[in-house]
Coordinates of C-alpha atoms in Angstrom, one line a residue:
M56 CA 0.0 0.0 0.0
T57 CA 1.3 3.5 -0.9
T58 CA 2.5 5.5 2.1
L59 CA 1.3 9.1 2.0
P60 CA 1.7 12.0 4.4
K61 CA -1.4 12.3 6.6
Y62 CA -2.9 15.5 8.0
D63 CA -5.8 16.6 10.1
E64 CA -6.5 19.5 7.9
I65 CA -5.1 21.0 4.6
H66 CA -5.6 24.3 2.9
V67 CA -4.8 24.7 -0.8
V68 CA -4.3 28.0 -2.7
S69 CA -3.1 28.5 -6.2
D70 CA -2.0 31.1 -8.8
L71 CA -0.6 33.8 -6.5
H72 CA 1.6 35.1 -9.3
M73 CA 4.1 37.0 -7.2
G74 CA 6.3 38.7 -9.6
G75 CA 6.8 41.7 -11.9
K76 CA 7.6 45.3 -11.3
S77 CA 5.4 47.7 -9.3
G78 CA 2.4 48.9 -11.3
F79 CA 2.2 45.7 -13.2
Q80 CA 1.9 43.2 -10.4
I81 CA -1.4 41.3 -10.8
L82 CA -1.6 40.1 -7.1
R83 CA -3.3 42.7 -5.1
E84 CA -4.4 41.2 -1.7
T85 CA -0.9 40.6 -0.2
R86 CA -2.0 41.8 3.2
R87 CA -4.9 39.4 3.2
L88 CA -2.8 36.6 1.9
A89 CA -0.2 37.1 4.7
A90 CA -3.1 37.1 7.3
F91 CA -4.5 34.0 5.7
V92 CA -1.2 32.1 6.0
R93 CA -1.0 33.1 9.7
W94 CA -4.6 31.9 10.1
V95 CA -3.7 28.5 8.7
S96 CA -0.7 28.4 11.1
S97 CA -3.1 28.9 14.0
R98 CA -5.4 26.1 13.1
R99 CA -5.4 23.0 15.3
A100 CA -2.5 23.7 17.6
D101 CA -2.0 20.0 18.5
G102 CA -2.8 18.7 15.0
R103 CA -1.0 18.3 11.7
V104 CA -1.9 21.1 9.2
A105 CA -0.6 21.7 5.7
L106 CA -0.7 24.7 3.4
I107 CA -0.3 23.6 -0.2
L108 CA 0.7 26.2 -2.7
N109 CA -0.7 24.5 -5.9
G110 CA 1.4 26.1 -8.6
D111 CA 2.3 29.6 -10.0
V112 CA 3.3 30.7 -6.6
V113 CA 5.8 33.1 -8.1
D114 CA 5.6 34.4 -11.7
T115 CA 9.1 34.4 -13.3
L116 CA 7.4 35.0 -16.7
A117 CA 6.5 38.5 -15.4
E118 CA 10.2 39.2 -14.7
S119 CA 12.5 41.2 -17.1
S120 CA 14.7 38.9 -19.2
A121 CA 16.8 39.1 -22.3
P122 CA 15.0 38.7 -25.7
G123 CA 14.5 35.0 -26.5
Q124 CA 15.0 34.0 -22.8
Y125 CA 12.1 31.8 -21.7
V126 CA 13.6 30.3 -18.5
F127 CA 16.0 31.6 -15.9
V128 CA 18.9 29.2 -15.3
D129 CA 22.1 30.9 -14.4
D130 CA 20.1 33.9 -12.9
A131 CA 17.3 31.8 -11.5
V132 CA 18.3 32.3 -7.9
P133 CA 18.7 36.1 -8.0
V134 CA 15.4 36.4 -9.8
V135 CA 13.4 34.4 -7.2
R136 CA 15.2 36.2 -4.4
R137 CA 14.2 39.5 -6.0
I138 CA 10.6 38.4 -5.9
M139 CA 10.8 37.2 -2.3
D140 CA 12.4 40.5 -1.2
D141 CA 10.0 42.7 -3.3
P142 CA 8.2 45.1 -0.8
S143 CA 4.9 44.0 -2.2
F144 CA 5.5 40.3 -1.5
A145 CA 7.9 40.2 1.4
P146 CA 5.0 40.2 4.0
V147 CA 3.7 36.9 2.5
W148 CA 7.1 35.3 2.7
Q149 CA 7.5 36.4 6.3
A150 CA 4.2 34.8 7.1
L151 CA 5.3 31.6 5.3
A152 CA 8.5 31.6 7.4
E153 CA 6.3 31.8 10.6
L154 CA 4.2 28.9 9.4
V155 CA 7.1 26.5 8.8
D156 CA 8.6 27.6 12.2
T157 CA 5.4 26.2 13.8
P158 CA 5.5 22.6 14.9
G159 CA 3.0 20.4 13.2
R160 CA 2.8 22.7 10.1
T161 CA 3.9 21.7 6.6
L162 CA 4.3 24.0 3.5
V163 CA 4.1 22.3 0.1
F164 CA 5.2 23.8 -3.2
V165 CA 3.6 22.3 -6.3
L166 CA 5.0 23.4 -9.7
G167 CA 3.0 25.5 -12.1
N168 CA 3.8 26.8 -15.5
H169 CA 4.8 30.3 -14.5
D170 CA 7.3 29.2 -11.8
I171 CA 9.2 26.3 -13.3
E172 CA 12.5 27.6 -11.8
L173 CA 11.2 26.3 -8.5
A174 CA 12.2 22.8 -9.8
F175 CA 15.9 23.7 -9.6
P176 CA 17.7 22.5 -6.5
A177 CA 19.6 25.9 -6.2
V178 CA 16.3 27.8 -6.2
Q179 CA 14.8 25.4 -3.6
Q180 CA 17.8 26.0 -1.5
A181 CA 17.3 29.8 -1.7
V182 CA 13.7 29.4 -0.8
M183 CA 14.5 27.3 2.3
E184 CA 17.2 29.8 3.3
R185 CA 14.6 32.6 3.1
L186 CA 11.9 30.6 5.1
A187 CA 14.0 28.4 7.5
S188 CA 17.5 29.7 7.6
D189 CA 19.7 26.7 8.4
D190 CA 17.4 25.1 11.0
P191 CA 17.0 21.4 10.1
A192 CA 13.6 21.0 11.9
T193 CA 12.1 24.0 10.1
R194 CA 13.5 22.9 6.7
G195 CA 11.9 19.5 7.2
R196 CA 8.5 21.2 7.2
I197 CA 9.0 22.4 3.6
V198 CA 8.1 20.0 0.7
F199 CA 8.8 20.6 -3.0
S200 CA 6.7 18.6 -5.4
T201 CA 8.1 20.0 -8.6
M202 CA 8.6 17.3 -11.2
G203 CA 5.1 17.0 -12.5
A204 CA 3.7 14.3 -10.1
G205 CA 1.4 16.7 -8.2
F206 CA 1.0 16.2 -4.5
A207 CA -0.8 13.3 -2.9
C208 CA -1.8 13.0 0.8
L209 CA -4.4 11.7 3.2
V210 CA -6.8 13.7 5.3
G211 CA -8.3 11.1 7.7
N212 CA -9.0 8.1 5.5
K213 CA -9.6 10.2 2.4
R214 CA -7.0 10.4 -0.4
V215 CA -6.3 13.9 -1.8
F216 CA -4.6 14.7 -5.1
C217 CA -3.4 18.3 -5.8
T218 CA -2.0 19.3 -9.3
H219 CA -1.7 22.6 -10.9
G220 CA -3.6 21.7 -14.0
N221 CA -1.3 22.9 -16.8
E222 CA -0.3 19.2 -17.2
V223 CA -3.5 18.8 -19.3
D224 CA -3.2 22.1 -21.1
A225 CA -1.8 21.9 -24.6
W226 CA -0.7 25.6 -24.4
N227 CA 1.2 25.3 -21.1
Y228 CA 2.5 21.7 -20.6
I229 CA 6.0 21.4 -19.3
R230 CA 8.7 19.1 -20.7
Y231 CA 9.9 17.8 -17.3
E232 CA 12.7 15.9 -19.0
D233 CA 14.1 19.2 -20.3
L234 CA 13.6 20.8 -17.0
A235 CA 15.6 18.1 -15.3
K236 CA 18.4 18.6 -17.9
A237 CA 18.4 22.4 -17.1
A238 CA 18.6 21.6 -13.4
R239 CA 21.5 19.3 -14.0
R240 CA 23.3 22.1 -16.0
L241 CA 22.8 24.4 -13.0
N242 CA 24.1 21.9 -10.5
C243 CA 27.1 21.2 -12.7
A244 CA 28.0 24.9 -13.0
R245 CA 27.3 24.9 -16.7
S246 CA 25.4 27.6 -18.6
L247 CA 22.3 26.9 -20.7
R248 CA 22.1 28.9 -23.9
P249 CA 18.6 30.5 -24.5
S250 CA 18.4 28.7 -27.9
E251 CA 18.7 25.3 -26.1
W252 CA 15.4 25.8 -24.2
E253 CA 12.2 25.2 -26.3
P254 CA 9.3 26.9 -24.4
N255 CA 5.7 25.8 -24.7
A256 CA 3.2 27.9 -26.7
G257 CA 1.8 29.6 -23.6
T258 CA 5.2 30.8 -22.4
K259 CA 5.9 32.2 -25.9
M260 CA 2.6 34.0 -25.8
V261 CA 3.4 35.6 -22.5
K262 CA 7.1 36.5 -23.1
D263 CA 6.9 37.5 -26.8
I264 CA 3.5 39.1 -26.9
M265 CA 1.6 39.6 -23.7
N266 CA 4.4 41.2 -21.7
D267 CA 4.8 43.8 -24.4
I268 CA 1.0 44.4 -24.5
K269 CA 1.0 44.9 -20.7
G270 CA 3.2 47.9 -21.0
K271 CA 0.2 49.7 -22.6
Y272 CA -2.7 47.6 -21.3
P273 CA -1.7 46.3 -17.8
W274 CA -5.2 44.7 -17.4
I275 CA -4.8 42.2 -20.3
D276 CA -3.8 39.4 -17.8
L277 CA -7.0 39.9 -15.8
L278 CA -9.5 39.4 -18.6
K279 CA -11.7 36.3 -18.6
P280 CA -12.4 34.1 -20.6
E281 CA -8.7 34.1 -21.2
T282 CA -8.1 32.5 -24.6
K283 CA -11.0 34.1 -26.5
A284 CA -11.1 37.4 -24.7
A285 CA -7.4 38.2 -24.3
V286 CA -6.4 37.1 -27.8
G287 CA -9.4 38.6 -29.5
V288 CA -9.2 42.0 -27.8
L289 CA -5.7 42.4 -29.1
A290 CA -7.1 42.3 -32.6
V291 CA -9.7 45.0 -32.1
I292 CA -8.8 47.5 -29.3
D293 CA -5.6 48.8 -30.8
P294 CA -4.6 48.6 -34.5
G295 CA -0.9 48.4 -33.5
Q296 CA -1.5 45.0 -32.0
L297 CA -2.5 43.4 -35.2
E298 CA 1.1 42.9 -36.0
K299 CA 1.4 40.8 -32.9
L300 CA -1.7 38.8 -34.0
R301 CA 0.5 37.5 -37.0
R302 CA 2.9 36.2 -34.5
I303 CA 0.2 34.2 -32.7
L304 CA -0.5 31.9 -35.6
P305 CA 2.8 29.9 -35.3
V306 CA 2.1 29.7 -31.5
V307 CA -1.3 28.2 -32.3
G308 CA 0.5 25.5 -34.3
E309 CA 2.8 24.8 -31.4
R310 CA -0.3 24.6 -29.2
F311 CA -1.6 21.8 -31.5
E312 CA 1.8 19.9 -31.2
G313 CA 1.6 20.4 -27.5
G314 CA -1.8 18.9 -27.5
Q315 CA -0.5 15.7 -29.1
E316 CA 2.3 15.5 -26.5
V317 CA -0.2 16.0 -23.6
D318 CA -2.4 13.2 -25.0
Q319 CA 0.6 10.9 -25.2
R320 CA 1.6 11.6 -21.6
L321 CA -1.9 11.2 -20.2
S322 CA -2.9 8.0 -22.0
A323 CA -2.7 4.9 -19.8
E324 CA 0.1 3.1 -21.7
G325 CA 1.8 6.2 -22.9
F326 CA 0.6 5.9 -26.5
Q327 CA -1.1 8.6 -28.5
Q328 CA -4.9 8.8 -28.2
P329 CA -7.2 8.6 -31.2
A330 CA -7.1 11.7 -33.4
D331 CA -10.5 12.9 -32.4
A332 CA -9.4 13.2 -28.8
Q333 CA -6.4 15.5 -29.6
A334 CA -6.3 19.2 -29.2
K335 CA -7.4 21.1 -32.3
P336 CA -5.7 24.2 -33.7
I337 CA -7.5 27.5 -33.0
G338 CA -8.7 29.5 -35.9
L339 CA -9.3 33.3 -36.0
D340 CA -13.0 32.6 -36.8
H341 CA -13.2 31.1 -33.4
L342 CA -11.4 33.9 -31.7
L343 CA -13.5 36.7 -33.3
G344 CA -16.9 35.3 -32.7
P345 CA -20.1 35.6 -34.9
N346 CA -21.2 39.1 -33.7
L347 CA -17.9 40.6 -34.4
K348 CA -17.5 38.8 -37.7
E349 CA -20.9 40.0 -38.8
G350 CA -20.1 43.6 -37.9
L351 CA -16.7 43.4 -39.7
L352 CA -17.5 41.2 -42.7
G353 CA -21.1 42.0 -43.3
A354 CA -23.9 39.5 -43.6
G355 CA -23.8 39.0 -47.3
G356 CA -22.2 36.0 -49.0
G357 CA -18.8 36.0 -50.7
R358 CA -16.9 37.8 -48.0
P359 CA -13.5 36.6 -47.0
T360 CA -13.1 34.6 -43.8
A361 CA -11.0 36.0 -40.9
E362 CA -8.1 33.7 -42.0
D363 CA -8.4 35.0 -45.6
L364 CA -8.2 38.6 -44.4
L365 CA -5.1 37.9 -42.3
Y366 CA -3.5 36.0 -45.2
M367 CA -4.2 38.8 -47.6
A368 CA -2.7 41.3 -45.2
E369 CA 0.3 39.1 -44.7
E370 CA 0.8 38.9 -48.5
D371 CA 0.4 42.7 -48.8
Y372 CA 2.9 43.2 -46.0
K373 CA 5.6 41.4 -48.1
G374 CA 5.5 44.4 -50.4
F375 CA 5.4 47.0 -47.6
N376 CA 8.6 49.0 -47.3
P377 CA 8.6 51.5 -44.4
E378 CA 11.8 53.0 -45.5
A379 CA 10.1 54.2 -48.7
Q380 CA 7.6 56.2 -46.7
S381 CA 8.0 59.8 -45.7
P382 CA 8.3 60.5 -42.0
D383 CA 4.7 61.7 -41.9
E384 CA 3.5 58.6 -43.8
T385 CA 5.4 55.9 -41.9
L386 CA 3.1 53.5 -40.1
G387 CA 3.8 50.6 -37.9
A388 CA 3.1 47.2 -39.6
G389 CA 0.1 46.8 -37.2
Q390 CA -1.5 50.0 -38.4
Y391 CA -0.7 49.0 -42.0
F392 CA -2.5 45.7 -41.5
W393 CA -5.5 47.5 -40.0
D394 CA -5.7 50.0 -42.8
R395 CA -5.5 47.3 -45.5
I396 CA -8.1 45.1 -43.8
T397 CA -10.6 47.9 -43.3
G398 CA -10.6 48.4 -47.1
W399 CA -12.3 45.0 -47.3
L400 CA -14.6 45.4 -44.3
T401 CA -18.0 47.1 -43.9
G402 CA -16.5 48.6 -40.7
V403 CA -17.5 49.4 -37.2
S404 CA -15.8 51.5 -34.6
K405 CA -13.2 49.8 -32.5
Q406 CA -15.3 50.4 -29.4
E407 CA -18.3 48.7 -31.0
A408 CA -16.1 45.9 -32.3
L409 CA -14.8 45.2 -28.9
R410 CA -18.3 45.3 -27.3
R411 CA -19.6 42.9 -29.9
A412 CA -16.6 40.6 -29.4
L413 CA -17.1 40.5 -25.7
A414 CA -20.9 40.0 -26.1
D415 CA -20.1 36.9 -28.3
W416 CA -17.6 35.4 -25.8
L417 CA -19.8 35.9 -22.8
E418 CA -23.1 34.8 -24.3
K419 CA -24.1 31.7 -22.3
D420 CA -20.5 31.6 -21.1
P421 CA -19.9 29.1 -18.3
T422 CA -16.5 30.7 -17.3
F423 CA -17.7 31.8 -13.8
D424 CA -20.1 28.8 -13.2
V425 CA -18.5 27.0 -10.3
S426 CA -20.2 23.7 -11.4
N427 CA -18.9 23.8 -15.0
R428 CA -16.7 20.9 -16.0
D429 CA -14.3 22.8 -18.1
D430 CA -11.5 21.3 -20.1
T431 CA -9.1 21.2 -17.2
C432 CA -11.6 19.4 -15.1
K433 CA -12.5 16.9 -17.7
R434 CA -9.0 16.0 -18.6
V435 CA -7.8 15.8 -15.0
L436 CA -10.7 13.5 -14.1
D437 CA -9.9 11.4 -17.2
S438 CA -6.3 11.0 -16.1
I439 CA -6.7 9.9 -12.4
G440 CA -7.6 6.7 -10.7
T441 CA -10.8 5.8 -8.9
Q442 CA -9.2 5.8 -5.4
I443 CA -8.9 9.6 -5.3
D444 CA -11.6 11.2 -3.1
Y445 CA -10.7 14.9 -3.5
I446 CA -9.0 16.4 -6.6
V447 CA -7.7 20.0 -6.3
T448 CA -6.4 22.0 -9.3
G449 CA -5.6 25.6 -10.2
H450 CA -4.2 27.1 -13.4
T451 CA -7.3 28.4 -15.0
H452 CA -7.9 31.1 -12.3
L453 CA -11.5 30.0 -12.3
E454 CA -12.9 28.4 -9.1
R455 CA -14.8 25.2 -9.2
T456 CA -16.6 23.1 -6.6
I457 CA -18.2 20.0 -8.0
D458 CA -19.8 17.0 -6.3
L459 CA -18.8 14.1 -8.4
G460 CA -21.0 11.7 -6.5
G461 CA -19.9 8.6 -4.5
G462 CA -18.2 10.8 -1.9
S463 CA -15.7 12.3 -4.5
F464 CA -15.2 16.0 -5.2
Y465 CA -13.4 18.2 -7.7
F466 CA -12.2 21.6 -6.7
N467 CA -10.3 24.4 -8.5
C468 CA -9.1 26.9 -5.9
G469 CA -9.2 29.8 -8.4
T470 CA -6.7 32.6 -7.8
W471 CA -5.7 35.6 -5.7
I472 CA -5.0 37.9 -8.6
R473 CA -7.4 40.5 -9.9
L474 CA -10.1 39.2 -12.2
L475 CA -12.2 41.3 -14.6
R476 CA -15.8 40.3 -15.5
F477 CA -17.9 42.0 -18.1
T478 CA -21.5 41.8 -17.1
P479 CA -24.5 41.8 -19.5
E480 CA -25.3 45.3 -18.2
I481 CA -21.9 46.6 -19.2
L482 CA -22.3 45.1 -22.7
K483 CA -25.9 45.8 -23.5
D484 CA -25.3 48.7 -25.9
E485 CA -22.7 51.3 -27.0
A486 CA -23.7 53.8 -24.4
A487 CA -23.3 51.3 -21.5
F488 CA -19.9 50.2 -22.8
R489 CA -18.5 53.6 -23.5
P490 CA -17.1 54.3 -20.0
V491 CA -15.6 50.8 -19.8
Y492 CA -13.9 51.3 -23.2
A493 CA -12.6 54.6 -22.1
L494 CA -11.1 53.0 -19.0
L495 CA -9.5 50.2 -20.9
K496 CA -7.9 52.5 -23.5
N497 CA -5.8 54.4 -21.0
C498 CA -5.6 53.2 -17.4
T499 CA -3.3 52.1 -14.7
M500 CA -3.7 49.1 -12.4
E501 CA -4.9 51.7 -9.7
D502 CA -7.6 52.9 -12.1
I503 CA -8.8 49.4 -12.5
D504 CA -8.8 48.8 -8.8
N505 CA -10.9 52.0 -8.2
A506 CA -13.3 51.5 -11.2
K507 CA -17.0 50.9 -10.6
F508 CA -19.8 50.3 -13.1
N509 CA -23.5 50.2 -12.2
G510 CA -22.3 50.6 -8.6
A511 CA -20.3 47.4 -8.6
P512 CA -16.5 47.2 -8.5
F513 CA -14.9 46.2 -11.9
V514 CA -12.5 43.9 -10.1
L515 CA -13.9 40.7 -8.6
D516 CA -13.1 39.9 -5.0
R517 CA -12.3 36.2 -5.4
C518 CA -9.5 35.1 -3.1
G519 CA -10.1 31.3 -3.2
A520 CA -8.9 28.5 -1.0
V521 CA -9.8 24.9 -0.6
R522 CA -10.0 23.3 2.9
I523 CA -10.2 19.6 3.6
K524 CA -10.4 18.6 7.2
E525 CA -11.3 15.6 9.5
E526 CA -13.5 16.3 12.5
N527 CA -15.1 13.6 14.7
G528 CA -14.1 10.9 12.3
A529 CA -15.7 12.5 9.3
V530 CA -13.8 14.2 6.4
T531 CA -15.3 17.2 4.7
G532 CA -14.0 19.6 2.0
G533 CA -15.0 22.8 0.5
L534 CA -14.1 25.9 -1.6
Y535 CA -14.0 29.1 0.4
H536 CA -13.7 32.8 -0.4
V537 CA -11.1 34.2 2.0
K538 CA -12.5 37.5 3.3
Q539 CA -10.9 39.9 5.7
N540 CA -12.6 42.0 8.4
E541 CA -11.6 45.6 9.0
D542 CA -9.6 44.5 12.1
G543 CA -7.6 42.2 9.9
A544 CA -9.2 38.9 11.0
I545 CA -9.7 36.2 8.3
R546 CA -13.3 35.2 7.6
P547 CA -13.7 32.2 5.3
E548 CA -17.0 32.0 3.4
L549 CA -18.1 28.7 2.0
V550 CA -19.0 28.5 -1.7
P551 CA -21.9 26.0 -1.9
P552 CA -21.0 23.0 -4.1
K553 CA -23.3 22.0 -7.0
R554 CA -23.8 18.5 -8.3
S555 CA -22.6 18.2 -11.9

């Protein structure tokens, strides 16, 4: 029988995304997070309690790097130390140090796709030095589960499995074999050339495209649903971003290849699954949505598809010579694409285009439905055994609490970063959407935090955590929103589960 660590109570949080420079950090509730860690430390003074950080604890993808550098190796330790010492995040690390200094507490790091450097022994050593100095007993309360196996444990007689969730995501899977090779290079005092590291499609999207966009639109990371909304908004809110849209297409192809690799790894015998179960490439028709396409392309027949338009723009671009333009006529390639495309389109304003796109994506959208079995849920459930009683994921930033029946439950603990949600009231017409568009066109993160529409904050307050505990011989689990009173006290509020 498998021997697993056993606890009286565990708490799981995910997607803290500590990283990035001031003004572009997407984690806001650091004071609340530090208080929550201390609250976990105070639970069951005589019992065994674990805090599981279920991936994307730090966000090295948000850190500055050289062009073409997708993983920190030689500089991994100073980068992670910079994050831990950042004034915005240092209180959280101090609270974590207090937790592991408490007998009976355990701190677990599970690897995500934004913090892969935590798999390197040198980085783990730096984290332990920060949290436990050189005290062996305190160091023994820190566990790293960073090679893709997730973390399994027992609470009472119930088996729990925690995994970040990117393992089933074709955009963001990790080649753990390559990660081990990079760790060996670091241990052997050998450098890793940037060209030797092949990133996944999601990492390329973040480093090559999204980080650049965030300089102008810091809210882009906060938009949900992520794939449709974030990628599609780039095509409509700013003509200059259309050039970047060209660069997405090869990434989409890599996402398809990633889907094949994910299928191979999750299938029971390690063989590739049937073709109809593989991830399919994403087309621009899918990203734009029917309302936006109708507004841009018109309802008549014979109009080009979105892919046709991009292809024609790309062909035209081959003959575009910016050096031949006068200084007053010189346009960026993105503006050039936009001007060429609008020659073929019936045309709507960019504001109305964005409103239509968002209306498409959010019509009957299950993104915020806590009972929705999204792709991460389905694929994780397909890959685990029947002996698991509680499955906990993260990665999507979207909380889930689902009663699977037979005493089994699936949870996604969501995230602690800011999330933006566009309500039907905001999108009902051009007049209602105008102030939202004006905000998105030119705002800081502080503006986003302070924004209200129809009397409601634009940023959702969704600091999620999963708690599984044994009391009086019975084991229960649930998803909670972590609230904080004015006096600083933590107040967990249960999110009722739904049968799915």
